[in-house]
CSV table of C-alpha atoms in Angstrom, one decimal:
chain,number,residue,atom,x,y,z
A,992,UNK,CA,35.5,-66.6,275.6
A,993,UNK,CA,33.6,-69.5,273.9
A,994,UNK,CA,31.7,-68.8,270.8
A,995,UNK,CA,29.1,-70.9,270.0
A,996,UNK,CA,26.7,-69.2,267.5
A,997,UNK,CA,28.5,-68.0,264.3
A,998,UNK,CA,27.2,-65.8,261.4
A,999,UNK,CA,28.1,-65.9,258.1
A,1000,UNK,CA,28.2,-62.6,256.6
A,1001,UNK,CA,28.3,-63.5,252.9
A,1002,UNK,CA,27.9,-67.3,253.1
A,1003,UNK,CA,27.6,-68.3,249.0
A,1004,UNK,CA,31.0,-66.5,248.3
A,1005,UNK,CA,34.3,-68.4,247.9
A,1006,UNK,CA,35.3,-67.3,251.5
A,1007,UNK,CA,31.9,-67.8,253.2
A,1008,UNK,CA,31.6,-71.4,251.8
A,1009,UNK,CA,35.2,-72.3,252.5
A,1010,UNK,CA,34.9,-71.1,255.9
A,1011,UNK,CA,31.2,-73.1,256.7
A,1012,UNK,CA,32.7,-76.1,255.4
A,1013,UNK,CA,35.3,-76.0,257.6
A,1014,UNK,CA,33.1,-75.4,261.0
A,1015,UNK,CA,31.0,-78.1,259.5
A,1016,UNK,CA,33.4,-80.2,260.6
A,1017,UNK,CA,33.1,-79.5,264.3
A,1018,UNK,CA,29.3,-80.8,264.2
A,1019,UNK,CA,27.3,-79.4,266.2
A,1020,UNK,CA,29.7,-77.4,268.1
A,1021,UNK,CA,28.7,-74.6,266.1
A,1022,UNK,CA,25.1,-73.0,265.2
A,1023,UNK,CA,25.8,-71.5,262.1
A,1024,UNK,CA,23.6,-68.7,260.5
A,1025,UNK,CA,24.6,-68.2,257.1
A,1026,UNK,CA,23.2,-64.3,256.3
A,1027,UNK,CA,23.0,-62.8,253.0
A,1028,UNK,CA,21.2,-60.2,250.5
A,1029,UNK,CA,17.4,-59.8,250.3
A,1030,UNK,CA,17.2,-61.4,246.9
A,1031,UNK,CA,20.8,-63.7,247.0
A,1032,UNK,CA,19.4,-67.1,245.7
A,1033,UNK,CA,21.5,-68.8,249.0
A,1034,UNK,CA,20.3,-72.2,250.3
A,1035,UNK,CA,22.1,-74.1,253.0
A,1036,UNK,CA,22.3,-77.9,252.3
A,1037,UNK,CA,19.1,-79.2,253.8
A,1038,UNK,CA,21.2,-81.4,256.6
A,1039,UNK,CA,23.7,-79.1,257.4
A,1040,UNK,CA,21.9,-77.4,260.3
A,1041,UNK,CA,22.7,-74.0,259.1
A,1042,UNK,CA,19.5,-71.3,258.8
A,1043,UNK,CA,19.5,-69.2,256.1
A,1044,UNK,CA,18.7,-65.1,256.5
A,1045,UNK,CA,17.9,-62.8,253.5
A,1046,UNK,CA,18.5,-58.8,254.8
A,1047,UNK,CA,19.0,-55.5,253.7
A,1048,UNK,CA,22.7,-55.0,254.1
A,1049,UNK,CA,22.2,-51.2,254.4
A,1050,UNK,CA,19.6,-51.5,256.9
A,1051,UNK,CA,21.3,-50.8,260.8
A,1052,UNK,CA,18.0,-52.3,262.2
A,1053,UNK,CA,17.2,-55.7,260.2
A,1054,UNK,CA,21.5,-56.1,260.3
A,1055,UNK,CA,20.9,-55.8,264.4
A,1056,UNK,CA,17.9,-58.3,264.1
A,1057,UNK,CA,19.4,-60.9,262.7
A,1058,UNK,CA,23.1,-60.1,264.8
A,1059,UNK,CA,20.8,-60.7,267.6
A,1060,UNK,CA,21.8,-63.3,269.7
A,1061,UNK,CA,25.2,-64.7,267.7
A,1062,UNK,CA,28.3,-64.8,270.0
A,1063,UNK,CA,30.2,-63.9,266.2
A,1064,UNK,CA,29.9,-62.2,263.2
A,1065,UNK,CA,32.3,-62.9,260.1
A,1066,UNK,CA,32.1,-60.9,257.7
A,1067,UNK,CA,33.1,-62.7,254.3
A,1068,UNK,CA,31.3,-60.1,251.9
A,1069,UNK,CA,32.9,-58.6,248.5
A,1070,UNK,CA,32.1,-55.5,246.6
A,1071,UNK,CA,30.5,-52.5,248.0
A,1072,UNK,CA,29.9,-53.6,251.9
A,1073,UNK,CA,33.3,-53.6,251.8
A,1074,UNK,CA,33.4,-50.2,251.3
A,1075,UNK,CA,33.5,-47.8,254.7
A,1076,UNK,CA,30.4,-46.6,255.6
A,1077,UNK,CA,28.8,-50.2,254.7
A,1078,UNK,CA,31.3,-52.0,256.6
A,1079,UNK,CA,30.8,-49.6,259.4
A,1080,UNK,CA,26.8,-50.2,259.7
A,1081,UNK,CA,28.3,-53.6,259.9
A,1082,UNK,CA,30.3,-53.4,262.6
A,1083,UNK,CA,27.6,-51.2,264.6
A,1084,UNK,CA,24.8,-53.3,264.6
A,1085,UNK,CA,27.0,-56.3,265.5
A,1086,UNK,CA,27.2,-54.0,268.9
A,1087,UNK,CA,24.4,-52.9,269.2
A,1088,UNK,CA,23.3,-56.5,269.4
A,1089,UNK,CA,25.4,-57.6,271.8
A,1090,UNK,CA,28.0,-59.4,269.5
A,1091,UNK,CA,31.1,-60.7,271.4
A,1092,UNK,CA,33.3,-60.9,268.5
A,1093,UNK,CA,33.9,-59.7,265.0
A,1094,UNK,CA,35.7,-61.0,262.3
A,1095,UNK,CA,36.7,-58.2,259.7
A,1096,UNK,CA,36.7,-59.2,255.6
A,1097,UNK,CA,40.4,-58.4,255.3
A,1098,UNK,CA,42.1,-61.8,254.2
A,1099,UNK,CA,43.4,-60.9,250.8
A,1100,UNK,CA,46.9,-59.0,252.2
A,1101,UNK,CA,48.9,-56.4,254.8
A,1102,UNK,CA,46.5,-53.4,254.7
A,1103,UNK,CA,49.0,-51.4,257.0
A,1104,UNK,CA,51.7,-51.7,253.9
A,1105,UNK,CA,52.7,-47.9,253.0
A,1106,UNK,CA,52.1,-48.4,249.7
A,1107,UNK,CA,48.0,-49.6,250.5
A,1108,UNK,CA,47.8,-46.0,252.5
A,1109,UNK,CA,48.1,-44.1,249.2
A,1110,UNK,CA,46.1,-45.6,247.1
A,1111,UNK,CA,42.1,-44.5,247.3
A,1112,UNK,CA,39.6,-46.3,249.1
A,1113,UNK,CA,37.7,-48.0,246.0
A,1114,UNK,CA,41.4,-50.1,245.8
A,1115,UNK,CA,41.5,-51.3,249.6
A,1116,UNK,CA,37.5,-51.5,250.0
A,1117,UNK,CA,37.8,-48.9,253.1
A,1118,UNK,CA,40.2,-51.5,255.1
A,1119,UNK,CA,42.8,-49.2,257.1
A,1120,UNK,CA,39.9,-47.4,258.1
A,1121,UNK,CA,37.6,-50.3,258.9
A,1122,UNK,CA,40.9,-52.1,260.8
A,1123,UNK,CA,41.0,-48.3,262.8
A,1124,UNK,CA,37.5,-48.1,264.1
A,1125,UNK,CA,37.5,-51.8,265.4
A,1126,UNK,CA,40.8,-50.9,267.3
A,1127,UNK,CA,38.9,-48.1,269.0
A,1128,UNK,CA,36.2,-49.9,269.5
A,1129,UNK,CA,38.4,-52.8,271.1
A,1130,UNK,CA,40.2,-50.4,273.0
A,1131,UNK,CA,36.7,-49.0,274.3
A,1132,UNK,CA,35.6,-52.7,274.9
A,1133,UNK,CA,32.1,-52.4,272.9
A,1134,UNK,CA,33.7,-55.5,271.0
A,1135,UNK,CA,36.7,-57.9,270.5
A,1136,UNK,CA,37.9,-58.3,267.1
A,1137,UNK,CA,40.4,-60.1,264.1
A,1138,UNK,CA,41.4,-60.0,260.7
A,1139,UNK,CA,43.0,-62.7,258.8
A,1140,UNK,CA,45.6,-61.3,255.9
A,1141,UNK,CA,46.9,-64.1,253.5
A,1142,UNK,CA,47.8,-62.9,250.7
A,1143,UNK,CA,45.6,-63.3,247.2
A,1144,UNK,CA,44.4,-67.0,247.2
A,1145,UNK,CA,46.5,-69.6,245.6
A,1146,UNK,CA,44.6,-71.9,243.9
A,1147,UNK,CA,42.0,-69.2,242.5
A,1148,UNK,CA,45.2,-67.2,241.3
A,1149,UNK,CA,46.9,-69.8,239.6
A,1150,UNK,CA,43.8,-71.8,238.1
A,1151,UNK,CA,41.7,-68.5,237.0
A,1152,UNK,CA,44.8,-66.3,235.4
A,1153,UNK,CA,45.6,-63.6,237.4
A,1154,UNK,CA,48.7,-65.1,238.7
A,1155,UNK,CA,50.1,-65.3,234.8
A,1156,UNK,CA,49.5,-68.9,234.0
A,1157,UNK,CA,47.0,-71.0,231.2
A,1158,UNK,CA,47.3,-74.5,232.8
A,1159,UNK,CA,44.7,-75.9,230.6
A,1160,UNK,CA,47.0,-74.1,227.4
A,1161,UNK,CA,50.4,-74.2,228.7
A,1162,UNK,CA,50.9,-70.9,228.4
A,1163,UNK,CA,52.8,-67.8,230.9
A,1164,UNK,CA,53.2,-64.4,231.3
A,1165,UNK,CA,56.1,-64.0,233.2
A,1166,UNK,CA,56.3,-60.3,234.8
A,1167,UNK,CA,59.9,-58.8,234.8
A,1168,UNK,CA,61.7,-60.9,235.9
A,1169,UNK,CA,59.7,-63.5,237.5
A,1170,UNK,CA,61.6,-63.1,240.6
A,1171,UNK,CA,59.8,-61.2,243.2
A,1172,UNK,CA,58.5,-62.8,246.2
A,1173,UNK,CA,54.6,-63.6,246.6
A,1174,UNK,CA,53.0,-64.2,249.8
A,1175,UNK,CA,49.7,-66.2,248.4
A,1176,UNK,CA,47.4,-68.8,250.6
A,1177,UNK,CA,45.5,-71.5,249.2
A,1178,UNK,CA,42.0,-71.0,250.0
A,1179,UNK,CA,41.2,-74.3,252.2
A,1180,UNK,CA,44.5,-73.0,254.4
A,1181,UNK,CA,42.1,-69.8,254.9
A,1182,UNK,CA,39.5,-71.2,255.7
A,1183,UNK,CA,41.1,-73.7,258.2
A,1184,UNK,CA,43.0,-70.6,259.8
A,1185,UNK,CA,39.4,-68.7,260.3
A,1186,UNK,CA,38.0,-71.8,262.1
A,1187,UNK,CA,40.6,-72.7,264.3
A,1188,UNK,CA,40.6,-68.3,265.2
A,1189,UNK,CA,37.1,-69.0,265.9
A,1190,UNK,CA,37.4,-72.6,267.7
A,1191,UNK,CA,39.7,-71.0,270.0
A,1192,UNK,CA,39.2,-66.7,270.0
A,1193,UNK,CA,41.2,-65.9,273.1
A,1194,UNK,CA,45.1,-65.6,271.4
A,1195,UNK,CA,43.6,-63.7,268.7
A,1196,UNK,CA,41.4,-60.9,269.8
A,1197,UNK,CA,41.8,-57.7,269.2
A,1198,UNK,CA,44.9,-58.2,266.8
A,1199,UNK,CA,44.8,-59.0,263.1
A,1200,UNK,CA,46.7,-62.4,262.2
A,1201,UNK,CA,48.9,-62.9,258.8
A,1202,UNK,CA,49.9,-66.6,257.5
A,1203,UNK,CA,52.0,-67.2,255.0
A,1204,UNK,CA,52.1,-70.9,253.7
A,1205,UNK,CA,53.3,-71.5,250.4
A,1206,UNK,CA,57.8,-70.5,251.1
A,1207,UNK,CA,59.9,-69.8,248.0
A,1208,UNK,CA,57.2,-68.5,245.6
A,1209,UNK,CA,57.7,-66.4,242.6
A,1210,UNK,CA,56.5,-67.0,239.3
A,1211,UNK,CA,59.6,-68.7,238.3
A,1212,UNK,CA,59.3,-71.6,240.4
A,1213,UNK,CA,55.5,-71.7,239.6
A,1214,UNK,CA,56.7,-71.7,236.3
A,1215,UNK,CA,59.2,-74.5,236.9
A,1216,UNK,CA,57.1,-76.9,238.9
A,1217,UNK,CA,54.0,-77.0,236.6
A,1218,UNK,CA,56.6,-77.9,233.7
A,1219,UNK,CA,57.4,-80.6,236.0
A,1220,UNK,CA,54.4,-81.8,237.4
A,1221,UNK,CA,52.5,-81.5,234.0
A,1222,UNK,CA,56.0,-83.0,231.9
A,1223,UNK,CA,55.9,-80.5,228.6
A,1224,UNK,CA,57.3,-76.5,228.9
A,1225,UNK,CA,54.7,-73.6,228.8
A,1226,UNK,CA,55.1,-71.4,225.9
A,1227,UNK,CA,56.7,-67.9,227.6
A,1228,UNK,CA,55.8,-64.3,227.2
A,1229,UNK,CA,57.8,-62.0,229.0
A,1230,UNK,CA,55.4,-58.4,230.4
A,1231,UNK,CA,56.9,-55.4,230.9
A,1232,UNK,CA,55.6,-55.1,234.5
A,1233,UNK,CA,57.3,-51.5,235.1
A,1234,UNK,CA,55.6,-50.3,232.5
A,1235,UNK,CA,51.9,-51.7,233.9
A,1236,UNK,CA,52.8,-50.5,237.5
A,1237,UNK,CA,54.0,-46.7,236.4
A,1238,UNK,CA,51.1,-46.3,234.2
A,1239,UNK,CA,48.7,-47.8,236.4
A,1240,UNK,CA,49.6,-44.8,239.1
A,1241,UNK,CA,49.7,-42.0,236.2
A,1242,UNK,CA,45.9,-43.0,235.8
A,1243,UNK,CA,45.4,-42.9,239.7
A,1244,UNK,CA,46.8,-40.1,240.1
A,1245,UNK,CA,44.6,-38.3,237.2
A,1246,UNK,CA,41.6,-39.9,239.2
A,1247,UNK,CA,41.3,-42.7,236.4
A,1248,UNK,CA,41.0,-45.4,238.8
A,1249,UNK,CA,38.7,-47.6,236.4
A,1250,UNK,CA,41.4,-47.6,233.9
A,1251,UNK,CA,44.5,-48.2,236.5
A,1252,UNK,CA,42.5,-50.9,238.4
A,1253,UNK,CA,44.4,-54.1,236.9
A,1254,UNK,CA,47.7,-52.4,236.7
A,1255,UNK,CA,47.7,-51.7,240.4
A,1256,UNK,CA,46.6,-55.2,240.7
A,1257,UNK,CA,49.5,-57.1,239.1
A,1258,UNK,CA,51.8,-54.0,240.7
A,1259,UNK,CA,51.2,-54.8,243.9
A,1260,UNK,CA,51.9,-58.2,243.5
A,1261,UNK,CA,55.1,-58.3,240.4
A,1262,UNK,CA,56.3,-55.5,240.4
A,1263,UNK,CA,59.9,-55.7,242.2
A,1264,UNK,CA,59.8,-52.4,243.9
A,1265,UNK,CA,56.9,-53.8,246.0
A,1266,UNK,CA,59.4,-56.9,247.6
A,1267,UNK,CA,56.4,-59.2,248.8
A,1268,UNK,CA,53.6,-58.8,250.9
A,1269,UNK,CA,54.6,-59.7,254.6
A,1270,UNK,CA,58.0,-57.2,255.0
A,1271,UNK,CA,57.7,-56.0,258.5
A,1272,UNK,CA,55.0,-58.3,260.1
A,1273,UNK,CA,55.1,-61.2,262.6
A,1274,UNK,CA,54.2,-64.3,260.5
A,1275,UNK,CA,50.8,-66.6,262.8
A,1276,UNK,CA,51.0,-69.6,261.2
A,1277,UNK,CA,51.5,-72.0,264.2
A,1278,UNK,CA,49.4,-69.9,266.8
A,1279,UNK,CA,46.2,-70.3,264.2
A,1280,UNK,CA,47.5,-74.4,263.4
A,1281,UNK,CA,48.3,-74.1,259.4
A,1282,UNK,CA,51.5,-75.2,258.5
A,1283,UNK,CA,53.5,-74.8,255.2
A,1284,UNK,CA,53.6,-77.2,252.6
A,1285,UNK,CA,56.1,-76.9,249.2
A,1286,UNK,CA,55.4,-75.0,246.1
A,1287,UNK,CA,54.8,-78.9,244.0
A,1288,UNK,CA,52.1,-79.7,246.5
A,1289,UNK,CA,50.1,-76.4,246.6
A,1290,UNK,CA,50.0,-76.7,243.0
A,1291,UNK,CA,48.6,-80.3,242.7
A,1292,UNK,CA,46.0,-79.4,244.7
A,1293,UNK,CA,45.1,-76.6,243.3
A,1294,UNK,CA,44.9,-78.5,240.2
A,1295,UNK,CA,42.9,-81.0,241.8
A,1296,UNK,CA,40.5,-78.4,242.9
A,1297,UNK,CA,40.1,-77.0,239.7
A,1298,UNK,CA,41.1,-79.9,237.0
A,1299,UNK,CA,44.0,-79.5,234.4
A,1300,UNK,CA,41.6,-78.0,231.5
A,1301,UNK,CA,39.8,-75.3,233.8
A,1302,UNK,CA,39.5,-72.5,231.3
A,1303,UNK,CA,41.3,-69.0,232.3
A,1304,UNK,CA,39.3,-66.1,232.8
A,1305,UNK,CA,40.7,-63.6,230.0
A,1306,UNK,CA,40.5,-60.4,231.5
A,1307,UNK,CA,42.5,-61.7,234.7
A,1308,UNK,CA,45.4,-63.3,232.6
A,1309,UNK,CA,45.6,-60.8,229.8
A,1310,UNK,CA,47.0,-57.4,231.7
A,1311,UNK,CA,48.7,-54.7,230.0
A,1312,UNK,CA,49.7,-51.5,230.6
A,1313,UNK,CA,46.7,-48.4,230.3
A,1314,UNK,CA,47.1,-45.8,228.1
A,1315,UNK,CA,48.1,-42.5,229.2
């Protein structure tokens, strides 16, 4: 299976845009169609080939128009369409117009982990039940499918606050101990991964693929190597994460899901009990050709990317427990 004619499904998002960029590098081996909201303010660059669609997501008929003819549809949107019965009208029209293959908005981490499976569908966006239909429906050959899981992003986490650190400050907040494994992927290795699944479909389809790039991570060694790359020690503040996790599922489980949204956040990534996000699943890094690189250089480039005084965003790095 060759695909040819690719739409983006959310193109002015960090994913979409990562993920053009890097089939812009192919030329024009790829038509790109870059599809978003009735009133999204989107605009391809002028040279870059790619047309530019604005549709009613919630529409089954204007979604099947503009499927229409694309050998692929990746889906790289956030917030509600993420949701079941949104993603589902999705994934219908893409067959009903003839779509060859489907790319599903997982990216982000193993949505078969236990723990995922009880938490409500507003946490997940729907995405154990969206990853179920497109197995029946790949069973039933209306369509082939993937999903990419990588783990939160790397360079958005570290640079933005959720991951505990104010570069810019010098500031941490280590959670418990600082210890537990994270599984995160920079961005660019994301993106890289979803082209080369789309440059070459066939090892991929009908399976969902998980990378992990960045070996040795905890927030300890992040904590270590900025000191080193940057040369001065970040002032430390130590978070009780058992206390954020356990009263994060107190609210869940009183239906308070607004209020236990951040601690189920940081939970699922700090807290110990959780032991990283890959346990139990076949690392793809060669078959989708990303490789690892150390701990030092994902950092560098992430501050690079975002430049050593990129303010935090306050309510990401500032997490405590709810009340109960």
């Amino acid at each position: 299976m060759e695909l040819n004619n690719i739409a983006i499904l959310g193109p002015r998002g960090n994913v979409g845009t990562a993920i053009i960029n890097e089939l812009l590098k192919d030329g024009t081996r790829f038509s790109i169609t870059g599809i978003s909201r009735e009133h999204s303010p989107y605009q391809p660059l002028s040279d870059s080939g790619i047309v530019a669609k604005n549709i009613d997501y919630e529409s089954l008929s204007a979604l099947t128009e503009a499927f229409n003819g694309q050998d692929a549809v990746v889906n790289c949107t956030t917030g509600g369409s993420t949701q079941y019965d949104a993603s589902k009208l999705i994934i219908n029209a893409a067959v009903a117009a003839g779509v060859k293959f489907y790319f599903a908005n997982e990216y982000v981490g193993n949505i078969h982990r236990e723990e995922y499976r009880r938490l409500p569908e507003a946490f997940v966006g729907a995405k154990i039940r969206v990853r179920e239909y497109l197995e029946e429906l790949g069973r039933n050959g209306k369509i082939q499918w993937t999903a990419l899981n990588g783990g939160p992003f790397f360079d958005m986490w570290l640079m933005k606050g959720p991951a505990g650190f104010n570069v810019r400050d010098r500031r941490a907040r280590i959670y418990g101990s600082g210890n537990t494994p994270l599984h995160w992927t920079p961005l660019p290795t994301i993106a890289l991964a979803a082209a080369n699944m789309l440059r070459n479909p066939a090892p991929i389809a009908n399976r969902a693929i998980h990378i992990s790039t960045v070996p040795g991570l905890s927030q300890n060694v992040i904590l270590s190597t900025l000191e080193s790359i940057l040369g001065g020690k970040f002032a430390v503040e130590h978070v009780d994460i058992d206390k954020i996790h356990n009263n994060a599922l107190i609210a869940l489980e009183r239906g308070e899901l607004g209020k236990a949204m951040k601690g189920l956040t940081v939970g699922h990534q700090f807290y110990e009990g959780q032991r990283g996000s890959v346990d139990g699943v076949t690392i793809d890094n060669e078959l989708v050709g990303v490789h690892s690189v150390s701990v030092e250089d994902a950092i560098k480039q992430a501050i690079e990317l975002y430049g050593k005084e990129f303010p935090i965003v306050e309510g990401m790095y500032f997490v405590e427990a709810c009340e109960i």
